[in-house]
PDB file of C-alpha atoms in Angstrom:
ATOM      1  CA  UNK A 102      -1.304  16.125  33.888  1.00 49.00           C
ATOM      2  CA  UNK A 103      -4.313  17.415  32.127  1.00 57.00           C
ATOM      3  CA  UNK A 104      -4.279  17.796  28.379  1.00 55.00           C
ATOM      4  CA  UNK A 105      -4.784  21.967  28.875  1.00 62.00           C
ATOM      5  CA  UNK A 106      -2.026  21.521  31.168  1.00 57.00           C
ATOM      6  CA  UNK A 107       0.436  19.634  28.273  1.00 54.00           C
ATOM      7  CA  UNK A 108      -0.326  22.062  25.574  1.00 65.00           C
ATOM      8  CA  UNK A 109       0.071  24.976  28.118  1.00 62.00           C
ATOM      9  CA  UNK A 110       4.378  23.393  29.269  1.00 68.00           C
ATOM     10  CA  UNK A 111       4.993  22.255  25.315  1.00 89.00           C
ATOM     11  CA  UNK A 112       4.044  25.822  24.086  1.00 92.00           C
ATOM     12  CA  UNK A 113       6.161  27.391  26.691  1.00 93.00           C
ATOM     13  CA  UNK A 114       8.998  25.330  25.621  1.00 94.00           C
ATOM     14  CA  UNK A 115       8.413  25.751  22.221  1.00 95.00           C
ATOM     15  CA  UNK A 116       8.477  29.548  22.876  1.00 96.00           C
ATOM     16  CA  UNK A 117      11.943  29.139  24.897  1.00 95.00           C
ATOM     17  CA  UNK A 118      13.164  26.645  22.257  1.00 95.00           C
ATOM     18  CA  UNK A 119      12.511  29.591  19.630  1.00 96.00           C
ATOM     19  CA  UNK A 120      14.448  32.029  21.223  1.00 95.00           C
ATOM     20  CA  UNK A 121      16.986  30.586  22.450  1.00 93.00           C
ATOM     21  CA  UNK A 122      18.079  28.705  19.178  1.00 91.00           C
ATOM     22  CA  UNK A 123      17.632  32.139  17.097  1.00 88.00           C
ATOM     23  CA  UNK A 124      20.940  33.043  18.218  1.00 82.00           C
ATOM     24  CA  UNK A 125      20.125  36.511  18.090  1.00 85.00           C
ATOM     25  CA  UNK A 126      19.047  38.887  20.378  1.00 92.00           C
ATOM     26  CA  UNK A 127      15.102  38.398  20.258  1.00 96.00           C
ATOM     27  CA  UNK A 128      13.699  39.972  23.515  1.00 97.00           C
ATOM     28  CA  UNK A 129      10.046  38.276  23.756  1.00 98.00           C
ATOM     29  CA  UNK A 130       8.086  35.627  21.950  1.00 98.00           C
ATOM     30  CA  UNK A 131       4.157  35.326  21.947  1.00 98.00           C
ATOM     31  CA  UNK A 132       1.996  32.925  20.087  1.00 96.00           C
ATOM     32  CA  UNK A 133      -1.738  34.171  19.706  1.00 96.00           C
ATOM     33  CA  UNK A 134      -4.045  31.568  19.593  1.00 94.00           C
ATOM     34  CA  UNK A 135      -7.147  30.927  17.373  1.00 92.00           C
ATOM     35  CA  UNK A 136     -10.535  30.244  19.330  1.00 87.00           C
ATOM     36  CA  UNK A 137     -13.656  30.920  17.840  1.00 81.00           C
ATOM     37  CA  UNK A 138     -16.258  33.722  19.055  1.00 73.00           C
ATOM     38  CA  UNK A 139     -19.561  31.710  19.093  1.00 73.00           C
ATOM     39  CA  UNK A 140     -21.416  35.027  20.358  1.00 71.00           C
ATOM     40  CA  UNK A 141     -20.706  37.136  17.893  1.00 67.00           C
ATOM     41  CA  UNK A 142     -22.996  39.625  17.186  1.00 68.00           C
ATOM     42  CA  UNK A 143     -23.588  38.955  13.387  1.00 66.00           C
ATOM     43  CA  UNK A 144     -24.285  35.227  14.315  1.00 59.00           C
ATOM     44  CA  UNK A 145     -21.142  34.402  12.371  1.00 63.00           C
ATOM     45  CA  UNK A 146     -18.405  32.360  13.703  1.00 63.00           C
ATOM     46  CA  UNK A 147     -15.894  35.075  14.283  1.00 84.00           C
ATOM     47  CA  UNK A 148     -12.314  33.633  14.844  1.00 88.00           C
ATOM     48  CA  UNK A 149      -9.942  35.746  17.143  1.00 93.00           C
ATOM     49  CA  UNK A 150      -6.602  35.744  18.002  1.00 95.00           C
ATOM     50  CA  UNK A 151      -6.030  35.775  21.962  1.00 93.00           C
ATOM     51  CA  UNK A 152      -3.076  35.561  24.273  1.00 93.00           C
ATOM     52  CA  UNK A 153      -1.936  31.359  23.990  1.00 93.00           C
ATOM     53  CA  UNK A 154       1.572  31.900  25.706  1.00 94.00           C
ATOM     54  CA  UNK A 155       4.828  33.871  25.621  1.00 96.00           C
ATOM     55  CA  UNK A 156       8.437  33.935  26.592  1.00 96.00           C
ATOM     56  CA  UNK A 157       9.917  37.054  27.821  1.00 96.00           C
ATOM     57  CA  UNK A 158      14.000  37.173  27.843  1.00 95.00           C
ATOM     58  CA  UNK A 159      14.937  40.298  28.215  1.00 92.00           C
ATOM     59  CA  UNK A 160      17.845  42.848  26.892  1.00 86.00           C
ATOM     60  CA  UNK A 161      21.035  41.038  27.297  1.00 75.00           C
ATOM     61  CA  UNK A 162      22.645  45.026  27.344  1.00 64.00           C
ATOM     62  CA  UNK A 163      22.630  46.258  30.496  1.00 57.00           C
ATOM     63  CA  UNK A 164      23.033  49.446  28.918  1.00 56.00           C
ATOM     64  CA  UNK A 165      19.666  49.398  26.354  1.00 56.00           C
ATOM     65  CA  UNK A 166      17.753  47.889  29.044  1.00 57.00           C
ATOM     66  CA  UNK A 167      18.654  51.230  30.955  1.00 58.00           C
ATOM     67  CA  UNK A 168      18.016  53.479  28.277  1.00 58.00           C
ATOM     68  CA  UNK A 169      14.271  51.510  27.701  1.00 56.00           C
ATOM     69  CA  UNK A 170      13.320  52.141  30.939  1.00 61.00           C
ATOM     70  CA  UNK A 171      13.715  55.670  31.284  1.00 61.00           C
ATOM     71  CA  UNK A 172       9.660  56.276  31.950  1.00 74.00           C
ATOM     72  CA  UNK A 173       8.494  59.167  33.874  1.00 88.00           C
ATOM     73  CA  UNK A 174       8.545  58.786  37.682  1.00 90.00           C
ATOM     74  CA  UNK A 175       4.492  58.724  37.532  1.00 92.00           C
ATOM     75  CA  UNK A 176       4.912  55.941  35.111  1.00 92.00           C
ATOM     76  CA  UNK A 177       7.155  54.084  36.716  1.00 93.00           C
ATOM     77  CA  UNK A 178       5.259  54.016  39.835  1.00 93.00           C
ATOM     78  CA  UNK A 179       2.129  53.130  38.192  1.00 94.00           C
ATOM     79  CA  UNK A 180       4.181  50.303  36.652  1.00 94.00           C
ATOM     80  CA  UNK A 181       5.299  49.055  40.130  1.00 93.00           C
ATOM     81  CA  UNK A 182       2.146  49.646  41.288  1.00 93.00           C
ATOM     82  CA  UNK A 183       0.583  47.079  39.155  1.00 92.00           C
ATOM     83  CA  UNK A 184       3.292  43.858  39.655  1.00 93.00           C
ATOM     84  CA  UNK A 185       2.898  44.755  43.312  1.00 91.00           C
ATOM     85  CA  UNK A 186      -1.080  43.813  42.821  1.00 90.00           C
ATOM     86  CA  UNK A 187      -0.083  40.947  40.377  1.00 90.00           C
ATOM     87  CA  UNK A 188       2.450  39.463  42.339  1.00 89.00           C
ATOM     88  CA  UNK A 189      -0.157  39.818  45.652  1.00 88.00           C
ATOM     89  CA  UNK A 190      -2.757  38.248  43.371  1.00 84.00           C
ATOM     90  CA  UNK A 191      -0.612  35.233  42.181  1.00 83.00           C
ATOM     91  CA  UNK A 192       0.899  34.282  45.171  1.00 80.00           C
ATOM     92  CA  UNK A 193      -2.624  34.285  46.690  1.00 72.00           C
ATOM     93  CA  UNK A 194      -2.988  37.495  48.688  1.00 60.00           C
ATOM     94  CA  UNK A 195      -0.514  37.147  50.869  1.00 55.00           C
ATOM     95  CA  UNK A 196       0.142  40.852  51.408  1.00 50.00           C
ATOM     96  CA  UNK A 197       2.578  42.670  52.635  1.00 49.00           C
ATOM     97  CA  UNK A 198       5.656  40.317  52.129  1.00 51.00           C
ATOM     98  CA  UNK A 199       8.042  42.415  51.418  1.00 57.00           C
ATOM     99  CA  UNK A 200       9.476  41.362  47.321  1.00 69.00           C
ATOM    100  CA  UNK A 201      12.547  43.481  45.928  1.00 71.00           C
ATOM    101  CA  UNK A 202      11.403  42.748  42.803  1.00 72.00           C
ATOM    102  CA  UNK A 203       8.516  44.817  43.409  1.00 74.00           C
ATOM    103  CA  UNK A 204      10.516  48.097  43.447  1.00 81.00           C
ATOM    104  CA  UNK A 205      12.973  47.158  40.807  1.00 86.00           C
ATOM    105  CA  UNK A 206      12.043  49.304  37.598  1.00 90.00           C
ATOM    106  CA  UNK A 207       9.962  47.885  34.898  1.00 93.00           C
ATOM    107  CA  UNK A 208      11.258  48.329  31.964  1.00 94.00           C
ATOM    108  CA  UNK A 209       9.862  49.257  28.614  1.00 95.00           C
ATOM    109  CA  UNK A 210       9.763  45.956  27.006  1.00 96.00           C
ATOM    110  CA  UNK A 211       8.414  44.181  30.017  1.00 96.00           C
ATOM    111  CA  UNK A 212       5.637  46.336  30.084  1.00 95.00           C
ATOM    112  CA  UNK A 213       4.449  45.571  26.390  1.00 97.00           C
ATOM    113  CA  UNK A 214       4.729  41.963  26.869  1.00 97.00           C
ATOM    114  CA  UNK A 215       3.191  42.401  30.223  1.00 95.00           C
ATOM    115  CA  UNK A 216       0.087  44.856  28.091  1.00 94.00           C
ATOM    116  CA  UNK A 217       0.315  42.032  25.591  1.00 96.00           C
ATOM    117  CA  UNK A 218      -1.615  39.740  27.526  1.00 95.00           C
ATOM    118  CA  UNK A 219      -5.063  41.486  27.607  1.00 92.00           C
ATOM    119  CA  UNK A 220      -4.665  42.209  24.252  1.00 94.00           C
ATOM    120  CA  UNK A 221      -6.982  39.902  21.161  1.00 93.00           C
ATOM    121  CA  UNK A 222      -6.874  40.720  17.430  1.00 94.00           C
ATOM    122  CA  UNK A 223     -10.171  39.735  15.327  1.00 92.00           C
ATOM    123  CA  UNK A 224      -9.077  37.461  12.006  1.00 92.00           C
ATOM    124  CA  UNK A 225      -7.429  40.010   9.842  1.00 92.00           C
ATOM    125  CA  UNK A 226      -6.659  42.960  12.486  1.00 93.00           C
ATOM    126  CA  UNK A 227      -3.511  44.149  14.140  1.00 93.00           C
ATOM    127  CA  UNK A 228      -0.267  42.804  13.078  1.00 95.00           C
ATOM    128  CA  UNK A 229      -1.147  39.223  14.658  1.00 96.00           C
ATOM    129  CA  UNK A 230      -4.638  39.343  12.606  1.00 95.00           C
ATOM    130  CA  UNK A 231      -3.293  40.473   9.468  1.00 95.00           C
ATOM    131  CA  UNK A 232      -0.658  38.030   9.297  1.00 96.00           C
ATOM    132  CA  UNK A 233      -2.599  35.041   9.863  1.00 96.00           C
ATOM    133  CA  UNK A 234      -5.874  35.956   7.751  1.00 94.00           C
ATOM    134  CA  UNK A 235      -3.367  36.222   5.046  1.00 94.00           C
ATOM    135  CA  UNK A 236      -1.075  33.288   6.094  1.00 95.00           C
ATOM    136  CA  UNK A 237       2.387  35.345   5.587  1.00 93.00           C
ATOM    137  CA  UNK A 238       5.451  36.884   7.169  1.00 96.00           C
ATOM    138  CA  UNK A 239       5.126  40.606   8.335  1.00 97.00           C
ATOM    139  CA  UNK A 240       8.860  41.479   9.129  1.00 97.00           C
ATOM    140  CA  UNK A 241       9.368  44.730  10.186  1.00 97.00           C
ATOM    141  CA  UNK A 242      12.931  45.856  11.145  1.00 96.00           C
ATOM    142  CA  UNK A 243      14.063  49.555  12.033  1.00 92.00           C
ATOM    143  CA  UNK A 244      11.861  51.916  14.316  1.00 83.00           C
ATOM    144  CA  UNK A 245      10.800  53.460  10.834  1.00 91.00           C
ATOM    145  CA  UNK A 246       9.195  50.681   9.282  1.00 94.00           C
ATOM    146  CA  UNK A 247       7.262  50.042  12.702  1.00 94.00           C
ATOM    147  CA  UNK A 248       6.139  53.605  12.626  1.00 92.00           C
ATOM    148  CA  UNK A 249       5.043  53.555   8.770  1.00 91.00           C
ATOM    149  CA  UNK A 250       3.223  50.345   8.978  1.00 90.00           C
ATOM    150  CA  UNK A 251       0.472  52.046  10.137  1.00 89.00           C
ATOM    151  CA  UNK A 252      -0.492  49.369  12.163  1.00 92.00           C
ATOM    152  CA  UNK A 253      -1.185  50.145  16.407  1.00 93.00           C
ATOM    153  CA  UNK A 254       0.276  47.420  17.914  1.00 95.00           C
ATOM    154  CA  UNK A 255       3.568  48.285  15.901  1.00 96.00           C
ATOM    155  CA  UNK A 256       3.681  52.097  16.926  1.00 95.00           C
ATOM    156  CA  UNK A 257       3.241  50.705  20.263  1.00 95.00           C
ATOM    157  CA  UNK A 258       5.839  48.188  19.864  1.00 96.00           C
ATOM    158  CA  UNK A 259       8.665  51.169  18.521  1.00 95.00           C
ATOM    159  CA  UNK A 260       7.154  53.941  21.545  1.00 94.00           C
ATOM    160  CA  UNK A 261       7.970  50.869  24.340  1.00 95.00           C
ATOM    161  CA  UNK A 262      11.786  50.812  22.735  1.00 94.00           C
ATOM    162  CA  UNK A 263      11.294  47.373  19.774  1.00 96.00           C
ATOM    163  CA  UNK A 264      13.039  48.074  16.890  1.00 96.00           C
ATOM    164  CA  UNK A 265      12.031  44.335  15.341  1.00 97.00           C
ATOM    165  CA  UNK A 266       8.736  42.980  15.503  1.00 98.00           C
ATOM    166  CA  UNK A 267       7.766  39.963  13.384  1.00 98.00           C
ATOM    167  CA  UNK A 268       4.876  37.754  13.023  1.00 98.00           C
ATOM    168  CA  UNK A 269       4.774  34.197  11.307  1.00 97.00           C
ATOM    169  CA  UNK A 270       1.081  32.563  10.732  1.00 96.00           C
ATOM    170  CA  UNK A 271       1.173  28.837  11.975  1.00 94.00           C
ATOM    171  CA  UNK A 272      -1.427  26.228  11.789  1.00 91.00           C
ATOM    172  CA  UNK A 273      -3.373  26.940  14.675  1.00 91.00           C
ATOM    173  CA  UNK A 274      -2.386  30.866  15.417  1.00 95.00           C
ATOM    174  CA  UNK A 275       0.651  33.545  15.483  1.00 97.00           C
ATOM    175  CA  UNK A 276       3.943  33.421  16.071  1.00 98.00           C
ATOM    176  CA  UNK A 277       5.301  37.041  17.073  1.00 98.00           C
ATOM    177  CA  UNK A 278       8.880  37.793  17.750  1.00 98.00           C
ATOM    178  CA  UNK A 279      10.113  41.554  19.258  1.00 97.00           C
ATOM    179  CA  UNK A 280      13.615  42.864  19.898  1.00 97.00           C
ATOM    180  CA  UNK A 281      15.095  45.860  21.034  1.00 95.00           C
ATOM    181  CA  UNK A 282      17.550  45.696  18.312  1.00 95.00           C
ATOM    182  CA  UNK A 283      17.191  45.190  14.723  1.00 96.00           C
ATOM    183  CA  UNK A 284      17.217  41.913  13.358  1.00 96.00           C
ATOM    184  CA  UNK A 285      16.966  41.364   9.693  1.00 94.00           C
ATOM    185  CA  UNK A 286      14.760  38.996   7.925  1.00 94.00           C
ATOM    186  CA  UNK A 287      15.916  35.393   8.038  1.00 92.00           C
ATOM    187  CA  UNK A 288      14.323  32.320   6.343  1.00 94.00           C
ATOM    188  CA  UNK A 289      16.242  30.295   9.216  1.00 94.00           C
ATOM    189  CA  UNK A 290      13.953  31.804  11.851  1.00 94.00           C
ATOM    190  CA  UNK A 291      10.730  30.972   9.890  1.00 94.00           C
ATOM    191  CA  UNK A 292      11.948  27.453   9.392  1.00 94.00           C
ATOM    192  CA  UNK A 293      12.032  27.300  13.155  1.00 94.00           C
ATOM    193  CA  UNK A 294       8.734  28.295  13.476  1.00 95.00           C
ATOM    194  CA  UNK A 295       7.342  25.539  11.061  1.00 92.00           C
ATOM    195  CA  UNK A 296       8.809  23.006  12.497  1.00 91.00           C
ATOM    196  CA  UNK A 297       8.344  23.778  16.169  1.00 93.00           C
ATOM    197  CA  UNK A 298       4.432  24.998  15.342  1.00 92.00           C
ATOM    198  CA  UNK A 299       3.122  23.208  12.816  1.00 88.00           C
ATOM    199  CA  UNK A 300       1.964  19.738  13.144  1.00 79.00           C
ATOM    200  CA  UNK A 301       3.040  18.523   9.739  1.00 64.00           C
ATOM    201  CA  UNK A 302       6.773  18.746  10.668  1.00 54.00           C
TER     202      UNK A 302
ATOM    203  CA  UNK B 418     -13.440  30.652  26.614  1.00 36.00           C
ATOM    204  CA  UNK B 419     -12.532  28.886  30.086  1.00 43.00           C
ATOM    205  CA  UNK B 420      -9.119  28.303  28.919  1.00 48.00           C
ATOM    206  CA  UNK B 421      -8.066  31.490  28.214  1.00 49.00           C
ATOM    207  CA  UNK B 422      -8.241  33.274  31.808  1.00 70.00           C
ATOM    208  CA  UNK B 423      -6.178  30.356  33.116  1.00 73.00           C
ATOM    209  CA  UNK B 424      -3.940  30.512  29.912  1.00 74.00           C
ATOM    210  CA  UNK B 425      -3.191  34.161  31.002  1.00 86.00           C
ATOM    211  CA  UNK B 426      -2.921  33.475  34.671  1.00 88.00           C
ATOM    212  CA  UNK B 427       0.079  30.616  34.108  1.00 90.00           C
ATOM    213  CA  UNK B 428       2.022  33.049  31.823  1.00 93.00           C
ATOM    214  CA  UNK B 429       1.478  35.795  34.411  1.00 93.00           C
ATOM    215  CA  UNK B 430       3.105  33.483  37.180  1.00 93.00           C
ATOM    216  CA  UNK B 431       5.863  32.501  34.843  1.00 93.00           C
ATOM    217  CA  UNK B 432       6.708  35.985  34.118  1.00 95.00           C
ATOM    218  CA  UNK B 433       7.046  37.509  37.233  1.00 94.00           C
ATOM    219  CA  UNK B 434       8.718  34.446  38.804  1.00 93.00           C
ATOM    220  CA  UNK B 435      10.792  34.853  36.172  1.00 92.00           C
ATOM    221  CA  UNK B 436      11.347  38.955  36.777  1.00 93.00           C
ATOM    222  CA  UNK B 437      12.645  38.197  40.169  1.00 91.00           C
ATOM    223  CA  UNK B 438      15.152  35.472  39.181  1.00 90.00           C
ATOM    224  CA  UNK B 439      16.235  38.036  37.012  1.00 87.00           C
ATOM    225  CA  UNK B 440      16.528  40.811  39.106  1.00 87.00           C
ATOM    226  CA  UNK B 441      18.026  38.500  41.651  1.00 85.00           C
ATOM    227  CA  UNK B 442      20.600  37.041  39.300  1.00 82.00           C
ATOM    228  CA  UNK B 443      21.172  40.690  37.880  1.00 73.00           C
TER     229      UNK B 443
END
């Protein structure tokens, strides 16, 4: 396998091996990835965070994931709408075979990590951008501190039903955790992350 | 950034393959 290929499978289980050894009920991880902008318009050489990989688990409640996916009909058809055209574009055009998974709903939290993945965050923007320009934990727990952070990606995070959203700088990007439930700060968790993303561990 | 579109594409595939074990096992 190639080398992109390697990083690509060890991030993924890096992601998976986050999750599922936080014993607690984390619904998505994403790591944004540093690359550098070489065309920036200033000449300089801008670094941005962009979508490296992430993990999506789910709600374990059947009952939450019900209540997050209580979009408008327009909405929700929208929603299908676009994993129809993904699915049709990933599994090479090979329309019109029929997939039940295409007309299940899509819920709240698997359309923000789904949103997530055209998103990028210049060095010191957005909750990704702030944390790793400044190298710390932002840990925000309760749909009020997502709201009062005053940061977008947060407000979107608490409108699409996360009540926990955390990101952890690592060597080489962002570690960012979301739940649907709140999840209190724990140096155990950030641990994790050092030792699963940064080299000198 | 070559990597990035491919990067994007391989999580795509792994999330919706993932959606319909889901929904399947659900």
């Amino acid at each position: 396998p190639s080398l992109s290929q390697f990083n690509e499978d060890t991030l993924q289980q890096r992601l998976q091996a986050l999750i599922e050894s936080a014993g607690e009920g984390w619904t998505y991880a994403i790591f944004w990835q540093i690359s550098h902008d070489f065309e920036s318009p200033t000449g300089d050489n801008t670094v941005v965070l962009g979508w490296g990989d992430g993990y999506y688990k789910g709600e374990e409640d059947k009952e939450k994931k019900k209540k997050s996916s209580n979009s408008n009909p327009a909405e929700q058809e929208h929603r299908k709408r676009v994993i129809r055209e993904l699915n049709s574009l990933i599994s090479g055009g090979g329309g019109g075979v029929s997939d039940e998974s295409n007309d299940e709903e899509v819920t709240d939290t698997e359309w923000f990590f789904l949103v997530s993945m055209t998103q990028s965050f210049a060095n010191g923007v957005g909750l990704p951008g702030e944390s790793f320009l400044n190298s710390r934990v932002i840990w925000l727990s309760g749909s009020g501190a997502l709201t009062g952070s005053g940061c977008e990606r947060a407000s979107q995070g608490q409108i699409y039903g996360l009540q926990t959203m955390v990101c952890i700088a690592a060597e080489n990007g962002v570690v960012e955790l979301g739940s649907s439930e709140v999840i209190s700060q724990s140096s155990d968790l950030m641990d994790k992350v050092n030792s699963l993303f940064n080299s000198n561990n | 950034i070559p990597s990035v579109p491919q990067a994007r594409k391989a999580s795509l595939a792994r999330f919706l393959e993932k959606r319909k074990e889901r929904l399947m096992s659900a």
